[in-house]
Short mmCIF file of C-alpha atoms in Angstrom, two decimals:
data_model
loop_
_atom_site.label_atom_id
_atom_site.label_comp_id
_atom_site.label_asym_id
_atom_site.label_seq_id
_atom_site.Cartn_x
_atom_site.Cartn_y
_atom_site.Cartn_z
CA UNK A 619 97.56 134.07 98.99
CA UNK A 620 99.02 131.11 100.83
CA UNK A 621 99.09 127.42 100.16
CA UNK A 622 97.45 124.70 102.21
CA UNK A 623 99.26 121.37 102.61
CA UNK A 624 97.58 118.41 104.26
CA UNK A 625 99.80 115.89 106.03
CA UNK A 626 98.18 112.47 106.07
CA UNK A 627 98.99 108.76 106.24
CA UNK A 628 95.93 106.59 106.69
CA UNK A 629 97.58 104.56 109.41
CA UNK A 630 97.97 105.96 112.90
CA UNK A 631 101.22 106.43 114.75
CA UNK A 632 103.50 106.92 111.76
CA UNK A 633 104.36 110.50 112.69
CA UNK A 634 101.89 112.81 110.99
CA UNK A 635 101.66 115.18 113.92
CA UNK A 636 105.42 115.19 114.54
CA UNK A 637 105.98 115.86 110.84
CA UNK A 638 103.44 118.68 110.82
CA UNK A 639 105.04 120.31 113.87
CA UNK A 640 108.58 120.02 112.58
CA UNK A 641 108.05 120.89 108.93
CA UNK A 642 105.92 123.83 110.04
CA UNK A 643 108.57 125.00 112.49
CA UNK A 644 111.28 124.60 109.86
CA UNK A 645 109.29 126.63 107.31
CA UNK A 646 108.83 129.37 109.90
CA UNK A 647 112.56 129.29 110.66
CA UNK A 648 113.17 130.03 106.98
CA UNK A 649 111.11 133.19 107.44
CA UNK A 650 107.79 132.00 106.06
CA UNK A 651 104.56 132.72 107.87
CA UNK A 652 103.02 129.40 108.83
CA UNK A 653 99.77 128.32 110.44
CA UNK A 654 99.33 124.77 111.70
CA UNK A 655 95.82 123.32 111.95
CA UNK A 656 95.10 120.29 114.08
CA UNK A 657 92.05 118.46 112.70
CA UNK A 658 92.28 115.47 115.01
CA UNK A 659 89.26 116.53 117.03
CA UNK A 660 88.86 114.54 120.20
CA UNK A 661 92.48 113.34 120.18
CA UNK A 662 94.47 116.50 119.75
CA UNK A 663 98.26 116.25 120.04
CA UNK A 664 99.78 118.97 117.92
CA UNK A 665 99.49 121.52 120.72
CA UNK A 666 101.35 119.18 123.09
CA UNK A 667 104.22 118.66 120.68
CA UNK A 668 104.40 122.40 120.05
CA UNK A 669 104.38 122.97 123.82
CA UNK A 670 101.40 125.32 123.81
CA UNK A 671 98.80 123.09 125.44
CA UNK A 672 98.27 125.46 128.36
CA UNK A 673 97.57 128.46 126.13
CA UNK A 674 94.48 127.09 124.40
CA UNK A 675 91.41 129.20 124.98
CA UNK A 676 89.38 128.66 121.82
CA UNK A 677 89.63 125.80 119.38
CA UNK A 678 88.53 124.92 115.83
CA UNK A 679 85.06 123.82 116.94
CA UNK A 680 84.53 127.17 118.65
CA UNK A 681 85.40 128.81 115.33
CA UNK A 682 83.05 126.59 113.32
CA UNK A 683 80.20 127.11 115.77
CA UNK A 684 80.74 130.87 115.71
CA UNK A 685 81.84 131.38 119.32
CA UNK A 686 84.95 133.24 118.18
CA UNK A 687 86.80 134.56 115.15
CA UNK A 688 89.51 132.40 113.56
CA UNK A 689 92.18 134.90 114.51
CA UNK A 690 91.34 134.91 118.17
CA UNK A 691 91.57 131.10 118.32
CA UNK A 692 95.08 131.07 116.88
CA UNK A 693 97.95 130.54 119.29
CA UNK A 694 101.16 132.35 118.43
CA UNK A 695 104.29 130.29 118.94
CA UNK A 696 106.47 131.36 121.86
CA UNK A 697 109.80 130.84 120.03
CA UNK A 698 109.30 131.76 116.40
CA UNK A 699 107.46 134.66 114.89
CA UNK A 700 104.87 134.07 112.14
CA UNK A 701 104.14 130.59 113.45
CA UNK A 702 100.63 129.98 114.72
CA UNK A 703 98.49 127.00 115.67
CA UNK A 704 94.77 126.45 115.39
CA UNK A 705 94.14 123.69 117.94
CA UNK A 706 91.54 120.94 117.70
CA UNK A 707 88.83 120.54 120.29
CA UNK A 708 89.33 117.82 122.83
CA UNK A 709 85.73 117.53 123.97
CA UNK A 710 83.85 117.14 120.65
CA UNK A 711 84.36 114.56 117.92
CA UNK A 712 85.09 114.53 114.19
CA UNK A 713 81.50 115.22 113.19
CA UNK A 714 81.60 118.62 114.89
CA UNK A 715 83.00 120.13 111.69
CA UNK A 716 82.21 119.59 108.02
CA UNK A 717 84.45 119.70 104.93
CA UNK A 718 82.72 122.95 103.88
CA UNK A 719 83.39 124.75 107.16
CA UNK A 720 86.96 123.46 107.11
CA UNK A 721 87.50 124.83 103.61
CA UNK A 722 86.13 128.17 104.72
CA UNK A 723 88.60 128.37 107.62
CA UNK A 724 91.55 127.35 105.43
CA UNK A 725 90.63 129.86 102.71
CA UNK A 726 90.36 132.55 105.36
CA UNK A 727 93.77 131.74 106.85
CA UNK A 728 95.37 131.64 103.40
CA UNK A 729 94.90 135.43 103.27
CA UNK A 730 97.30 135.89 106.21
CA UNK A 731 99.73 132.99 106.01
CA UNK A 732 102.04 131.69 103.30
CA UNK A 733 101.69 128.09 104.42
CA UNK A 734 98.84 126.31 106.14
CA UNK A 735 99.83 122.84 107.34
CA UNK A 736 96.86 120.62 108.11
CA UNK A 737 97.47 117.71 110.47
CA UNK A 738 95.12 114.92 109.41
CA UNK A 739 93.76 112.32 111.84
CA UNK A 740 94.31 108.60 111.15
CA UNK A 741 91.68 106.79 109.14
CA UNK A 742 89.75 107.58 105.97
CA UNK A 743 86.46 108.70 107.45
CA UNK A 744 85.00 112.07 108.32
CA UNK A 745 88.19 113.34 109.95
CA UNK A 746 90.16 112.66 106.79
CA UNK A 747 87.44 114.20 104.61
CA UNK A 748 87.56 117.35 106.73
CA UNK A 749 91.33 117.59 106.65
CA UNK A 750 91.75 117.28 102.88
CA UNK A 751 88.82 119.56 102.05
CA UNK A 752 90.78 122.79 102.02
CA UNK A 753 94.14 121.45 100.88
CA UNK A 754 96.01 122.43 97.72
CA UNK A 755 98.83 119.95 98.16
CA UNK A 756 99.29 116.75 100.14
CA UNK A 757 102.15 115.01 101.87
CA UNK A 758 101.79 111.32 102.70
CA UNK A 759 103.81 110.01 105.65
CA UNK A 760 104.70 106.35 105.85
CA UNK A 761 107.14 104.16 107.76
CA UNK A 762 109.09 101.27 106.24
CA UNK A 763 106.53 98.74 107.44
CA UNK A 764 104.19 96.73 105.23
CA UNK A 765 100.99 97.81 106.94
CA UNK A 766 101.85 101.47 106.84
CA UNK A 767 102.88 101.30 103.16
CA UNK A 768 99.57 99.58 102.32
CA UNK A 769 97.62 102.33 104.05
CA UNK A 770 99.71 104.99 102.34
CA UNK A 771 98.84 103.38 99.00
CA UNK A 772 95.15 103.49 99.88
CA UNK A 773 95.38 107.13 100.91
CA UNK A 774 97.20 108.08 97.70
CA UNK A 775 94.37 106.43 95.77
CA UNK A 776 91.86 108.54 97.69
CA UNK A 777 93.90 111.72 97.29
CA UNK A 778 93.93 111.22 93.50
CA UNK A 779 90.20 111.95 93.59
CA UNK A 780 90.72 115.24 95.44
CA UNK A 781 91.17 118.56 93.77
CA UNK A 782 94.90 119.00 94.40
CA UNK A 783 97.30 121.13 92.36
CA UNK A 784 99.90 118.36 92.15
CA UNK A 785 100.24 114.66 92.99
CA UNK A 786 100.95 113.97 96.68
CA UNK A 787 104.53 113.85 97.95
CA UNK A 788 105.98 111.13 100.15
CA UNK A 789 107.87 111.22 103.44
CA UNK A 790 109.34 107.98 104.75
CA UNK A 791 109.61 108.32 108.50
CA UNK A 792 111.36 106.33 111.24
CA UNK A 793 113.88 104.51 109.09
CA UNK A 794 116.05 102.26 111.25
CA UNK A 795 119.33 102.02 109.53
CA UNK A 796 120.59 98.76 110.98
CA UNK A 797 117.33 97.01 110.09
CA UNK A 798 117.40 98.27 106.52
CA UNK A 799 120.96 97.02 106.21
CA UNK A 800 120.01 93.55 107.43
CA UNK A 801 117.10 93.50 105.01
CA UNK A 802 114.57 93.37 107.86
CA UNK A 803 112.97 96.63 106.85
CA UNK A 804 111.56 97.55 103.46
CA UNK A 805 114.01 99.42 101.33
CA UNK A 806 113.32 103.11 100.60
CA UNK A 807 113.61 102.48 96.86
CA UNK A 808 111.07 99.66 97.02
CA UNK A 809 108.57 101.87 98.81
CA UNK A 810 109.00 104.68 96.30
CA UNK A 811 108.69 102.22 93.41
CA UNK A 812 105.49 100.72 94.80
CA UNK A 813 103.78 103.98 95.66
CA UNK A 814 105.18 105.73 92.58
CA UNK A 815 104.96 109.27 93.89
CA UNK A 816 107.83 111.71 94.44
CA UNK A 817 109.83 111.33 97.62
CA UNK A 818 110.15 114.65 99.45
CA UNK A 819 112.15 113.40 102.42
CA UNK A 820 113.35 110.56 104.57
CA UNK A 821 113.64 110.81 108.35
CA UNK A 822 115.78 108.48 110.46
CA UNK A 823 114.38 106.98 113.62
CA UNK A 824 115.86 109.19 116.30
CA UNK A 825 115.38 109.06 120.07
CA UNK A 826 115.82 112.82 120.15
CA UNK A 827 112.48 113.24 118.39
CA UNK A 828 110.62 111.58 121.26
CA UNK A 829 112.56 113.59 123.84
CA UNK A 830 111.84 116.83 122.02
CA UNK A 831 108.15 116.02 121.65
CA UNK A 832 107.87 115.36 125.37
CA UNK A 833 109.49 118.71 126.08
CA UNK A 834 107.15 120.51 123.72
CA UNK A 835 110.06 121.66 121.61
CA UNK A 836 109.91 120.54 117.97
CA UNK A 837 113.18 118.82 117.05
CA UNK A 838 113.57 121.12 114.05
CA UNK A 839 114.65 123.84 116.53
CA UNK A 840 117.59 121.72 117.61
CA UNK A 841 120.20 122.27 114.97
CA UNK A 842 122.44 119.23 115.31
CA UNK A 843 120.24 116.16 115.29
CA UNK A 844 119.79 114.08 112.14
CA UNK A 845 116.02 114.20 112.25
CA UNK A 846 116.16 117.96 112.60
CA UNK A 847 118.23 118.25 109.44
CA UNK A 848 115.83 115.92 107.66
CA UNK A 849 112.83 118.07 108.59
CA UNK A 850 114.56 121.25 107.53
CA UNK A 851 115.49 119.60 104.23
CA UNK A 852 111.84 118.73 103.69
CA UNK A 853 110.89 122.35 104.36
CA UNK A 854 113.46 123.45 101.80
CA UNK A 855 112.10 121.05 99.21
CA UNK A 856 108.60 122.37 99.86
CA UNK A 857 109.99 125.83 99.12
CA UNK A 858 111.26 124.50 95.79
CA UNK A 859 114.95 124.07 96.59
CA UNK A 860 116.76 121.07 95.22
CA UNK A 861 118.28 119.31 98.24
CA UNK A 862 119.78 115.84 97.91
CA UNK A 863 118.50 113.09 100.20
CA UNK A 864 120.39 112.34 103.41
CA UNK A 865 122.73 109.42 103.32
CA UNK A 866 121.41 106.42 105.22
CA UNK A 867 124.88 105.59 106.49
CA UNK A 868 125.42 106.05 110.21
CA UNK A 869 128.96 104.71 110.32
CA UNK A 870 130.37 108.11 109.55
CA UNK A 871 130.61 110.68 112.28
CA UNK A 872 128.05 113.39 112.72
CA UNK A 873 130.78 115.93 111.99
CA UNK A 874 131.49 114.30 108.64
CA UNK A 875 127.82 114.21 107.81
CA UNK A 876 127.41 117.86 108.65
CA UNK A 877 130.36 118.75 106.51
CA UNK A 878 129.02 116.66 103.70
CA UNK A 879 125.62 118.17 104.15
CA UNK A 880 126.92 121.73 103.93
CA UNK A 881 129.29 120.75 101.17
CA UNK A 882 126.47 119.49 99.03
CA UNK A 883 124.46 122.55 99.73
CA UNK A 884 126.95 125.08 98.38
CA UNK B 1120 57.98 70.33 40.47
CA UNK B 1121 61.02 69.77 38.29
CA UNK B 1122 60.96 73.28 36.82
CA UNK B 1123 61.07 74.77 40.31
CA UNK B 1124 64.37 76.27 41.48
CA UNK B 1125 66.19 74.13 44.02
CA UNK B 1126 65.80 75.79 47.40
CA UNK B 1127 67.77 73.20 49.33
CA UNK B 1128 70.87 71.55 47.89
CA UNK B 1129 72.80 68.79 49.60
CA UNK B 1130 76.39 68.55 48.47
CA UNK B 1131 79.55 66.78 49.44
CA UNK B 1132 82.31 69.30 50.10
CA UNK B 1133 85.81 68.96 51.50
CA UNK B 1134 84.42 69.63 54.99
CA UNK B 1135 81.96 66.78 54.59
CA UNK B 1136 78.29 66.91 53.74
CA UNK B 1137 76.84 70.40 53.40
CA UNK B 1138 73.26 71.53 53.13
CA UNK B 1139 72.94 74.80 51.25
CA UNK B 1140 69.70 76.67 51.84
CA UNK B 1141 68.70 79.32 49.32
CA UNK B 1142 68.87 82.77 50.89
CA UNK B 1143 66.27 84.48 48.71
CA UNK B 1144 63.19 82.37 49.35
CA UNK B 1145 61.01 82.50 52.44
CA UNK B 1146 61.92 80.40 55.44
CA UNK B 1147 58.69 78.39 55.21
CA UNK B 1148 59.33 77.46 51.58
CA UNK B 1149 62.86 76.38 52.36
CA UNK B 1150 61.73 74.27 55.28
CA UNK B 1151 59.02 72.63 53.21
CA UNK B 1152 61.59 71.77 50.55
CA UNK B 1153 64.01 70.47 53.16
CA UNK B 1154 61.32 68.29 54.70
CA UNK B 1155 60.46 66.90 51.30
CA UNK B 1156 64.11 66.06 50.60
CA UNK B 1157 64.57 64.38 53.93
CA UNK B 1158 61.42 62.36 53.44
CA UNK B 1159 62.70 61.29 50.03
CA UNK B 1160 65.93 60.01 51.51
CA UNK B 1161 64.19 57.93 54.18
CA UNK B 1162 67.34 56.53 55.79
CA UNK B 1163 67.54 53.03 57.16
CA UNK B 1164 68.24 52.25 60.80
CA UNK B 1165 71.56 50.56 60.09
CA UNK B 1166 73.01 53.47 58.06
CA UNK B 1167 75.78 55.40 59.87
CA UNK B 1168 75.15 58.84 61.27
CA UNK B 1169 76.41 61.60 58.96
CA UNK B 1170 77.51 65.00 60.22
CA UNK B 1171 76.40 67.94 58.13
CA UNK B 1172 77.21 71.64 57.88
CA UNK B 1173 74.25 73.88 57.22
CA UNK B 1174 75.12 76.88 55.04
CA UNK B 1175 72.61 79.68 55.22
CA UNK B 1176 74.33 82.29 53.04
CA UNK B 1177 72.98 85.74 53.82
CA UNK B 1178 70.02 84.52 55.80
CA UNK B 1179 69.57 85.27 59.48
CA UNK B 1180 67.80 82.68 61.57
CA UNK B 1181 65.72 83.63 64.55
CA UNK B 1182 66.07 81.40 67.54
CA UNK B 1183 62.69 79.75 66.85
CA UNK B 1184 63.62 79.19 63.21
CA UNK B 1185 66.90 77.59 64.17
CA UNK B 1186 65.00 75.28 66.49
CA UNK B 1187 62.64 74.32 63.68
CA UNK B 1188 65.56 73.63 61.35
CA UNK B 1189 67.26 71.44 63.92
CA UNK B 1190 64.03 69.54 64.52
CA UNK B 1191 63.55 68.77 60.84
CA UNK B 1192 67.14 67.61 60.44
CA UNK B 1193 67.28 65.52 63.59
CA UNK B 1194 63.86 63.98 63.14
CA UNK B 1195 63.69 60.79 61.15
CA UNK B 1196 67.12 61.29 59.61
CA UNK B 1197 70.63 60.10 60.25
CA UNK B 1198 72.05 63.64 60.19
CA UNK B 1199 74.02 65.22 62.97
CA UNK B 1200 74.35 69.01 62.74
CA UNK B 1201 78.01 69.92 63.02
CA UNK B 1202 77.51 73.64 62.45
CA UNK B 1203 75.07 76.20 61.20
CA UNK B 1204 76.78 78.96 59.29
CA UNK B 1205 75.39 82.29 58.30
CA UNK B 1206 77.16 85.29 56.81
CA UNK B 1207 75.03 87.69 58.80
CA UNK B 1208 74.59 88.41 62.49
CA UNK B 1209 72.52 90.95 64.37
CA UNK B 1210 74.11 94.33 64.96
CA UNK B 1211 73.38 93.83 68.64
CA UNK B 1212 75.32 90.54 68.66
CA UNK B 1213 78.15 92.11 66.69
CA UNK B 1214 78.48 94.91 69.20
CA UNK B 1215 78.42 92.44 72.06
CA UNK B 1216 81.14 90.44 70.34
CA UNK B 1217 83.19 93.54 69.87
CA UNK B 1218 82.69 94.56 73.49
CA UNK B 1219 83.73 91.11 74.68
CA UNK B 1220 86.77 90.70 72.51
CA UNK B 1221 88.10 94.23 72.39
CA UNK B 1222 91.30 95.03 74.25
CA UNK B 1223 90.76 97.98 76.52
CA UNK B 1224 93.92 99.85 77.38
CA UNK B 1225 93.96 101.59 80.76
CA UNK B 1226 96.83 103.68 82.06
CA UNK B 1227 96.56 103.73 85.83
CA UNK B 1228 98.02 102.47 89.06
CA UNK B 1229 95.41 100.32 90.75
CA UNK B 1230 96.10 101.09 94.40
CA UNK B 1231 95.01 99.39 97.60
CA UNK B 1232 91.23 99.44 97.89
CA UNK B 1233 90.64 100.18 94.21
CA UNK B 1234 88.91 97.81 91.78
CA UNK B 1235 89.17 98.08 88.01
CA UNK B 1236 86.44 96.17 86.15
CA UNK B 1237 86.45 95.69 82.39
CA UNK B 1238 84.33 93.81 79.84
CA UNK B 1239 86.62 92.19 77.30
CA UNK B 1240 90.39 92.02 77.50
CA UNK B 1241 92.25 94.38 79.81
CA UNK B 1242 95.59 95.90 78.93
CA UNK B 1243 96.74 97.71 82.04
CA UNK B 1244 99.67 100.03 81.60
CA UNK B 1245 100.68 100.47 85.22
CA UNK B 1246 100.81 98.46 88.41
CA UNK B 1247 98.31 96.60 90.56
CA UNK B 1248 99.45 97.28 94.12
CA UNK B 1249 98.76 94.97 97.08
CA UNK B 1250 95.09 95.31 98.02
CA UNK B 1251 94.18 96.46 94.51
CA UNK B 1252 92.10 94.31 92.15
CA UNK B 1253 91.55 94.06 88.40
CA UNK B 1254 88.65 92.08 86.93
CA UNK B 1255 87.95 91.37 83.26
CA UNK B 1256 85.66 89.01 81.36
CA UNK B 1257 88.52 88.27 78.96
CA UNK B 1258 92.26 88.13 79.38
CA UNK B 1259 94.31 90.37 81.63
CA UNK B 1260 97.58 91.76 80.30
CA UNK B 1261 99.60 93.95 82.66
CA UNK B 1262 102.48 96.07 81.45
CA UNK B 1263 103.77 96.64 84.93
CA UNK B 1264 103.86 94.94 88.32
CA UNK B 1265 101.07 92.72 89.56
CA UNK B 1266 101.11 92.62 93.36
CA UNK B 1267 97.37 92.55 94.04
CA UNK B 1268 94.53 90.39 92.73
CA UNK B 1269 93.82 89.74 89.05
CA UNK B 1270 90.65 87.97 87.89
CA UNK B 1271 90.44 86.96 84.22
CA UNK B 1272 87.46 85.33 82.53
CA UNK B 1273 85.21 86.66 85.29
CA UNK B 1274 82.09 85.60 83.37
CA UNK B 1275 83.29 82.00 83.31
CA UNK B 1276 85.80 81.80 80.46
CA UNK B 1277 88.31 79.18 81.60
CA UNK B 1278 90.51 79.79 78.59
CA UNK B 1279 91.33 83.30 79.81
CA UNK B 1280 94.88 84.08 80.87
CA UNK B 1281 96.68 86.61 83.07
CA UNK B 1282 100.03 87.90 81.86
CA UNK B 1283 102.25 90.48 83.51
CA UNK B 1284 105.70 92.01 83.09
CA UNK B 1285 106.32 91.17 86.73
CA UNK B 1286 104.02 89.19 88.94
CA UNK B 1287 103.98 88.54 92.63
CA UNK B 1288 100.23 88.46 93.09
CA UNK B 1289 98.29 87.95 96.29
CA UNK B 1290 95.78 85.94 94.27
CA UNK B 1291 95.20 84.88 90.68
CA UNK B 1292 91.65 84.07 89.69
CA UNK B 1293 90.55 82.64 86.36
CA UNK B 1294 86.84 81.93 85.88
CA UNK B 1295 85.93 79.92 89.02
CA UNK B 1296 89.51 78.92 89.90
CA UNK B 1297 91.49 80.70 92.61
CA UNK B 1298 95.15 80.36 93.47
CA UNK B 1299 96.99 82.30 96.11
CA UNK B 1300 100.56 83.21 96.85
CA UNK B 1301 102.47 80.77 99.05
CA UNK B 1302 102.69 81.59 102.77
CA UNK B 1303 106.45 81.84 102.66
CA UNK B 1304 108.19 84.89 101.25
CA UNK B 1305 109.07 84.29 97.62
CA UNK B 1306 110.38 86.28 94.70
CA UNK B 1307 108.08 87.31 91.89
CA UNK B 1308 108.51 86.24 88.29
CA UNK B 1309 109.16 88.28 85.17
CA UNK B 1310 107.23 87.97 81.93
CA UNK B 1311 105.09 85.04 82.95
CA UNK B 1312 101.43 84.20 82.73
CA UNK B 1313 98.82 82.35 84.70
CA UNK B 1314 96.44 79.96 82.97
CA UNK B 1315 94.28 76.99 83.87
CA UNK B 1316 95.97 73.63 83.33
CA UNK B 1317 93.15 71.20 82.54
CA UNK B 1318 95.18 68.13 83.54
CA UNK B 1319 96.22 69.43 86.93
CA UNK B 1320 92.83 71.15 87.34
CA UNK B 1321 94.38 74.30 88.74
CA UNK B 1322 95.96 77.59 87.82
CA UNK B 1323 99.60 77.28 86.85
CA UNK B 1324 102.17 79.99 86.20
CA UNK B 1325 104.39 79.49 83.20
CA UNK B 1326 106.52 81.38 80.74
CA UNK B 1327 104.58 83.60 78.35
CA UNK B 1328 106.00 81.57 75.44
CA UNK B 1329 103.76 78.58 76.28
CA UNK B 1330 100.76 80.60 75.14
CA UNK B 1331 101.74 80.15 71.52
CA UNK B 1332 101.14 76.44 72.11
CA UNK B 1333 98.27 76.37 74.59
CA UNK B 1334 96.20 79.43 73.83
CA UNK B 1335 96.43 80.19 70.15
CA UNK B 1336 93.01 81.72 70.04
CA UNK B 1337 93.92 84.75 72.12
CA UNK B 1338 95.45 86.38 69.08
CA UNK B 1339 92.35 86.71 66.97
CA UNK B 1340 89.10 88.58 67.10
CA UNK B 1341 88.11 86.86 63.83
CA UNK B 1342 88.77 83.48 65.33
CA UNK B 1343 86.37 84.20 68.14
CA UNK B 1344 83.70 85.18 65.65
CA UNK B 1345 84.20 81.94 63.73
CA UNK B 1346 83.99 79.96 66.94
CA UNK B 1347 80.89 81.87 67.87
#
């Protein structure tokens, strides 16, 4: 029996889909069987980032409306085994599925996969309701910006009402080191203190992420980039490993950081 | 007449003049006696007005009875009623008093979009985040950070206060007063409280220590009962 984790944020554009793709890929790289579900019906992106857009035949609405079985709508990843994607429909809208039907699909997939990662659409309406319906755990993604932290706070308040096995975890995405240093960006500690939930990872703002997304290759596959390491660390923490947070310092060379990273690990 | 028990006694006490009304007789009898006594006094126009305390003992006055009592005392006499004291109150009123003066402890983080409403005093053990709101009819005490909106004395009590371990609120509201954070970025304050300053006619933030001078009554449930 697998576990379903919803990845949500309230605000749009903070990196929910990128996080879902990369954490999912990283979990699969560690040998877990993973299924990603895109619930952003009408504005699907997860398939693009995973580079499987052209393989979609059936989508989640087809499954809900009984045109196909869940398993035949799943798209197997071309690079990693045990990684699959259930794409959203592009032609319908959020009301095409209900929380009940979503829960049914998630419960069904939990039989076959160890992790189900649900990519939640922005907002707190129907799309959000659908996405959290089947989830056991939740990860809230925020960026070090006031508006996105406010929305994260709102979402955490809403998630408290859901039937989750543990309080949501926090990912702080797109941290720009030089801005944090100058005091132009909210400090990681301040965000954690305000939201008062456990931090499960921080991800630096990295141009490589955008490049990788455009190529349909999740950055987690690329072993050397900072963001890639961050995503793999998050996957590890989800698996229960105790991995220290990445240092925010960019002054040191990548080589040093890698050494330090591996040094801490052992 | 002279062998009859005194139903109404007028006495000088250290508080001033007190009218004691026997608690065992019927209300009508007592009022008749009171009327008689007042008529006997028949004060002159030039006599000064005297304030009196009415002591009812264990008698409960209905609203209509209180009105009648006030009418008798104010009519044709030079008495001014300072207070009407009774040892008994309705259970209903007692419960309302309790509800309004009880401190309710809540352990919670009030997040953006959430509203916590309380009758009486609120003791919040946790934070109020930006976009969150706490409302109470009494005082608001926050053991934590106040970043959002706090409204004390929501039913109109201007004596209510808002105290927090750390406060950098978006707005403070007390009764019908509202104050907001300045437009420029500023640091919050530790262990301070917001209260209405009558002279400046606005909400001011000051050290918690000033409460021992300005708001003594917050410390006592009994005091509230005595003040009615």
